[in-house]
Amino acid sequence: MLSRYLKASRDWRQRWALLVDKIERVQTATDEQQLLARLSRPAKPFVLAFANAHAMNSLAASAPFFAALQSADMVLRDGSGMATLFKLLGMPPGRNLNGTDFIPELVRQFDGRSIAVFGTQNPYLERCLNVFARKLAPRSSYVSAHGFLDIAAYTALAQAQQPELIVLGMGMPRQEEVAAALRAALTRPCLIVCGGAIVDFLGGKTPRAPMWMRKLGLEWMFRLAMEPRRLFQRYVIGNPLFLSRAVRLASARRG
């Protein structure tokens, strides 16, 4: 498994540098509230994505995924690994706007407007919709679809229903590809959010770590303990690889 990662394109430094420059870092709670308000009023189809350590490793190995993530209209910093990267680069990391915490606050901004949720499968998709409808946006109307359709099915559904917010819960890199297709297909303003595991989290499929672990940036350790076989490659192999690349990128910039 490690050999596959090490065969990643030699272009990874350029890809990382470009995405680092693209990531929007929010420094204060006030700035975060202003960002939420801004995102809730898109002027056109607008893709919001998140970059974490796994995303950085993935884009190093995949040029199409890099292109999809780089094409997002906005990318936010997600996770303690990315904070470490920015600190090594001598840049303030800003607030940790991980999708699991940020997206529910974003959904609240769309209360009373139409919302689409595409991703995962039932019963988790239905449970997530119930959380949206009961706790986050009770005045909204909803449309949903599981995460295993052809991309054309999502664009057709979005064109027919015209939601103002679309939350994708398909994981990388599929959701970024779907997001790009939705943006190209839609003509009315719409915020398209690459939500990763958000639907599974809210639907009860994947538990959250205790708050103390989240505050210490150790939620990845909790997830690894819950799903060791599925997440071994992402965390046990991926985290050291990410840190190694972060150090090398920082050293290259200083040199």
Short mmCIF file of C-alpha atoms in Angstrom, two decimals:
data_model
loop_
_atom_site.label_atom_id
_atom_site.label_comp_id
_atom_site.label_asym_id
_atom_site.label_seq_id
_atom_site.Cartn_x
_atom_site.Cartn_y
_atom_site.Cartn_z
CA MET A 1 0.00 0.00 0.00
CA LEU A 2 2.80 2.40 0.86
CA SER A 3 4.41 1.85 -2.56
CA ARG A 4 1.24 3.08 -4.29
CA TYR A 5 1.38 6.32 -2.34
CA LEU A 6 5.08 6.77 -3.01
CA LYS A 7 4.47 6.48 -6.76
CA ALA A 8 2.35 9.63 -6.66
CA SER A 9 3.12 12.20 -9.31
CA ARG A 10 6.23 14.32 -8.91
CA ASP A 11 3.92 17.29 -9.37
CA TRP A 12 2.59 16.98 -5.83
CA ARG A 13 4.55 20.00 -4.55
CA GLN A 14 3.06 22.26 -7.20
CA ARG A 15 -0.43 20.90 -6.54
CA TRP A 16 -0.08 21.38 -2.79
CA ALA A 17 1.28 24.90 -3.23
CA LEU A 18 -1.58 25.89 -5.52
CA LEU A 19 -4.24 24.52 -3.18
CA VAL A 20 -2.61 26.04 -0.09
CA ASP A 21 -2.83 29.44 -1.80
CA LYS A 22 -6.47 28.82 -2.66
CA ILE A 23 -7.67 27.81 0.81
CA GLU A 24 -9.61 30.57 2.54
CA ARG A 25 -8.59 30.82 6.18
CA VAL A 26 -10.97 32.42 8.65
CA GLN A 27 -9.30 33.93 11.69
CA THR A 28 -12.11 34.95 14.09
CA ALA A 29 -15.60 33.89 15.12
CA THR A 30 -16.93 37.12 13.64
CA ASP A 31 -15.26 36.34 10.32
CA GLU A 32 -16.86 32.88 10.41
CA GLN A 33 -20.32 34.35 10.88
CA GLN A 34 -19.71 36.74 8.00
CA LEU A 35 -18.60 33.83 5.85
CA LEU A 36 -21.77 31.89 6.68
CA ALA A 37 -23.87 34.88 5.67
CA ARG A 38 -21.92 35.31 2.43
CA LEU A 39 -22.22 31.65 1.49
CA SER A 40 -25.95 31.69 2.17
CA ARG A 41 -26.46 34.24 -0.64
CA PRO A 42 -24.62 32.89 -3.69
CA ALA A 43 -24.98 34.92 -6.86
CA LYS A 44 -24.51 31.86 -9.08
CA PRO A 45 -23.99 28.09 -8.77
CA PHE A 46 -21.13 28.01 -6.24
CA VAL A 47 -19.08 25.01 -5.08
CA LEU A 48 -17.77 24.88 -1.51
CA ALA A 49 -15.16 22.23 -0.72
CA PHE A 50 -12.98 21.29 2.23
CA ALA A 51 -9.31 20.29 2.30
CA ASN A 52 -7.98 17.93 4.97
CA ALA A 53 -4.88 15.74 5.15
CA HIS A 54 -6.58 12.94 3.25
CA ALA A 55 -7.54 15.34 0.47
CA MET A 56 -3.95 16.55 0.18
CA ASN A 57 -2.65 13.00 -0.12
CA SER A 58 -5.37 12.17 -2.65
CA LEU A 59 -4.65 15.14 -4.90
CA ALA A 60 -0.94 14.29 -4.83
CA ALA A 61 -1.80 10.92 -6.33
CA SER A 62 -4.58 12.01 -8.68
CA ALA A 63 -4.44 14.83 -11.20
CA PRO A 64 -8.21 14.63 -11.93
CA PHE A 65 -9.04 14.96 -8.23
CA PHE A 66 -6.66 17.91 -7.92
CA ALA A 67 -8.36 19.58 -10.89
CA ALA A 68 -11.80 19.02 -9.39
CA LEU A 69 -10.83 20.37 -5.97
CA GLN A 70 -8.88 23.28 -7.41
CA SER A 71 -11.89 24.23 -9.52
CA ALA A 72 -14.12 24.70 -6.45
CA ASP A 73 -15.17 28.29 -5.91
CA MET A 74 -14.02 28.16 -2.29
CA VAL A 75 -11.96 25.69 -0.25
CA LEU A 76 -11.87 25.77 3.55
CA ARG A 77 -9.31 24.29 5.95
CA ASP A 78 -10.46 21.10 7.65
CA GLY A 79 -8.59 19.43 10.50
CA SER A 80 -5.50 19.62 12.67
CA GLY A 81 -3.24 18.20 9.97
CA MET A 82 -3.89 21.23 7.78
CA ALA A 83 -3.22 23.52 10.75
CA THR A 84 0.18 21.85 11.10
CA LEU A 85 0.87 22.38 7.40
CA PHE A 86 0.08 26.11 7.58
CA LYS A 87 2.19 26.53 10.72
CA LEU A 88 5.14 24.83 9.03
CA LEU A 89 4.70 27.24 6.14
CA GLY A 90 4.70 30.18 8.54
CA MET A 91 1.05 31.03 7.80
CA PRO A 92 -1.74 31.53 10.37
CA PRO A 93 -3.96 28.44 10.04
CA GLY A 94 -7.15 30.19 11.14
CA ARG A 95 -10.18 28.45 12.54
CA ASN A 96 -10.82 24.77 11.94
CA LEU A 97 -13.85 24.87 9.64
CA ASN A 98 -14.32 21.11 9.36
CA GLY A 99 -17.39 20.17 7.40
CA THR A 100 -18.95 18.10 10.16
CA ASP A 101 -19.36 21.17 12.36
CA PHE A 102 -19.55 23.92 9.74
CA ILE A 103 -22.12 22.42 7.38
CA PRO A 104 -24.95 22.19 9.98
CA GLU A 105 -24.46 25.90 10.70
CA LEU A 106 -24.61 26.54 6.98
CA VAL A 107 -27.84 24.54 6.65
CA ARG A 108 -29.41 26.78 9.32
CA GLN A 109 -28.77 29.75 7.03
CA PHE A 110 -31.01 28.15 4.40
CA ASP A 111 -34.01 27.56 6.66
CA GLY A 112 -37.13 28.25 4.61
CA ARG A 113 -35.46 27.57 1.28
CA SER A 114 -35.26 24.38 -0.77
CA ILE A 115 -32.50 21.93 0.12
CA ALA A 116 -31.22 18.82 -1.66
CA VAL A 117 -29.21 16.07 0.01
CA PHE A 118 -27.44 13.58 -2.24
CA GLY A 119 -25.38 10.80 -0.73
CA THR A 120 -24.99 7.63 1.34
CA GLN A 121 -28.01 5.28 1.53
CA ASN A 122 -31.03 4.57 3.70
CA PRO A 123 -31.70 4.47 6.57
CA TYR A 124 -28.87 6.98 7.09
CA LEU A 125 -29.99 9.38 4.38
CA GLU A 126 -33.53 9.49 5.78
CA ARG A 127 -32.25 9.98 9.32
CA CYS A 128 -30.04 12.84 8.18
CA LEU A 129 -33.01 14.49 6.48
CA ASN A 130 -34.94 14.17 9.73
CA VAL A 131 -32.16 15.99 11.58
CA PHE A 132 -32.19 18.73 8.96
CA ALA A 133 -35.97 19.06 9.13
CA ARG A 134 -36.29 18.91 12.93
CA LYS A 135 -33.22 20.79 14.14
CA LEU A 136 -31.56 22.79 11.40
CA ALA A 137 -34.01 23.99 8.75
CA PRO A 138 -37.58 23.06 9.75
CA ARG A 139 -39.21 25.46 7.28
CA SER A 140 -37.37 24.10 4.25
CA SER A 141 -38.54 21.69 1.57
CA TYR A 142 -36.31 18.74 0.73
CA VAL A 143 -35.30 16.50 -2.13
CA SER A 144 -32.90 13.60 -1.73
CA ALA A 145 -31.19 10.74 -3.54
CA HIS A 146 -28.76 8.05 -2.46
CA GLY A 147 -25.11 8.38 -3.42
CA PHE A 148 -24.80 5.66 -6.06
CA LEU A 149 -26.53 7.14 -9.10
CA ASP A 150 -24.95 8.26 -12.34
CA ILE A 151 -23.87 11.89 -12.28
CA ALA A 152 -26.48 12.71 -14.92
CA ALA A 153 -29.23 11.63 -12.52
CA TYR A 154 -28.16 14.23 -9.96
CA THR A 155 -27.95 17.01 -12.52
CA ALA A 156 -31.39 16.13 -13.88
CA LEU A 157 -32.90 16.07 -10.39
CA ALA A 158 -31.30 19.39 -9.48
CA GLN A 159 -32.45 21.00 -12.73
CA ALA A 160 -36.01 19.81 -12.11
CA GLN A 161 -36.21 20.76 -8.40
CA GLN A 162 -33.99 23.88 -8.41
CA PRO A 163 -32.76 23.62 -4.80
CA GLU A 164 -30.92 26.60 -3.33
CA LEU A 165 -28.60 24.39 -1.29
CA ILE A 166 -27.20 20.99 -2.30
CA VAL A 167 -25.29 18.94 0.27
CA LEU A 168 -23.25 16.08 -1.18
CA GLY A 169 -22.30 13.20 1.11
CA MET A 170 -20.43 10.89 -1.24
CA GLY A 171 -16.82 11.13 -0.14
CA MET A 172 -13.79 12.09 -2.19
CA PRO A 173 -13.27 12.25 -5.12
CA ARG A 174 -16.77 11.45 -6.36
CA GLN A 175 -18.52 14.35 -4.65
CA GLU A 176 -16.11 16.89 -6.15
CA GLU A 177 -16.81 15.48 -9.62
CA VAL A 178 -20.57 15.61 -9.00
CA ALA A 179 -20.26 19.17 -7.66
CA ALA A 180 -18.47 20.34 -10.80
CA ALA A 181 -21.14 18.73 -12.99
CA LEU A 182 -23.95 20.31 -10.98
CA ARG A 183 -22.38 23.76 -11.22
CA ALA A 184 -22.08 23.41 -14.99
CA ALA A 185 -25.68 22.22 -15.36
CA LEU A 186 -27.46 24.73 -13.13
CA THR A 187 -28.36 28.29 -14.08
CA ARG A 188 -29.97 29.66 -10.90
CA PRO A 189 -27.96 30.59 -7.79
CA CYS A 190 -27.23 27.53 -5.67
CA LEU A 191 -24.65 26.61 -3.05
CA ILE A 192 -23.19 23.14 -3.68
CA VAL A 193 -21.37 21.72 -0.65
CA CYS A 194 -18.91 18.82 -0.75
CA GLY A 195 -19.89 17.34 2.59
CA GLY A 196 -17.87 14.13 2.88
CA ALA A 197 -19.22 12.03 5.74
CA ILE A 198 -21.69 14.67 6.97
CA VAL A 199 -24.77 12.65 5.97
CA ASP A 200 -23.41 9.53 7.66
CA PHE A 201 -22.56 11.52 10.80
CA LEU A 202 -25.98 13.15 11.08
CA GLY A 203 -27.70 9.91 10.03
CA GLY A 204 -26.09 7.98 12.86
CA LYS A 205 -23.97 5.65 10.76
CA THR A 206 -20.68 7.13 11.93
CA PRO A 207 -20.38 8.31 15.56
CA ARG A 208 -18.53 11.50 16.50
CA ALA A 209 -15.55 11.45 18.81
CA PRO A 210 -15.93 12.81 22.35
CA MET A 211 -15.60 16.58 22.52
CA TRP A 212 -12.25 16.44 24.30
CA MET A 213 -10.78 14.44 21.41
CA ARG A 214 -12.18 16.89 18.88
CA LYS A 215 -10.66 19.84 20.73
CA LEU A 216 -7.27 18.12 20.75
CA GLY A 217 -7.46 17.32 17.03
CA LEU A 218 -7.71 13.58 17.71
CA GLU A 219 -11.01 12.75 16.04
CA TRP A 220 -9.08 10.80 13.40
CA MET A 221 -7.85 8.45 16.13
CA PHE A 222 -11.41 7.81 17.29
CA ARG A 223 -12.55 7.10 13.73
CA LEU A 224 -9.64 4.74 13.19
CA ALA A 225 -10.59 2.82 16.33
CA MET A 226 -14.19 2.55 15.07
CA GLU A 227 -13.27 1.45 11.51
CA PRO A 228 -9.68 0.15 11.59
CA ARG A 229 -9.79 -1.87 8.37
CA ARG A 230 -11.41 0.82 6.23
CA LEU A 231 -9.38 3.72 7.60
CA PHE A 232 -6.00 2.05 8.13
CA GLN A 233 -4.64 3.27 4.83
CA ARG A 234 -6.02 6.79 5.27
CA TYR A 235 -4.61 7.37 8.76
CA VAL A 236 -1.87 4.88 9.64
CA ILE A 237 -0.18 5.25 6.27
CA GLY A 238 -1.64 8.57 5.17
CA ASN A 239 -0.91 10.71 8.23
CA PRO A 240 2.86 10.09 8.31
CA LEU A 241 2.99 10.58 4.55
CA PHE A 242 1.12 13.89 4.87
CA LEU A 243 3.45 15.13 7.61
CA SER A 244 6.50 14.12 5.59
CA ARG A 245 5.24 16.04 2.58
CA ALA A 246 4.33 19.04 4.74
CA VAL A 247 7.87 19.21 6.11
CA ARG A 248 9.37 18.83 2.63
CA LEU A 249 7.14 21.55 1.18
CA ALA A 250 8.01 23.91 4.02
CA SER A 251 11.72 23.19 3.60
CA ALA A 252 11.50 23.82 -0.16
CA ARG A 253 9.77 27.16 0.42
CA ARG A 254 12.40 28.24 2.93
CA GLY A 255 15.16 27.20 0.55
#
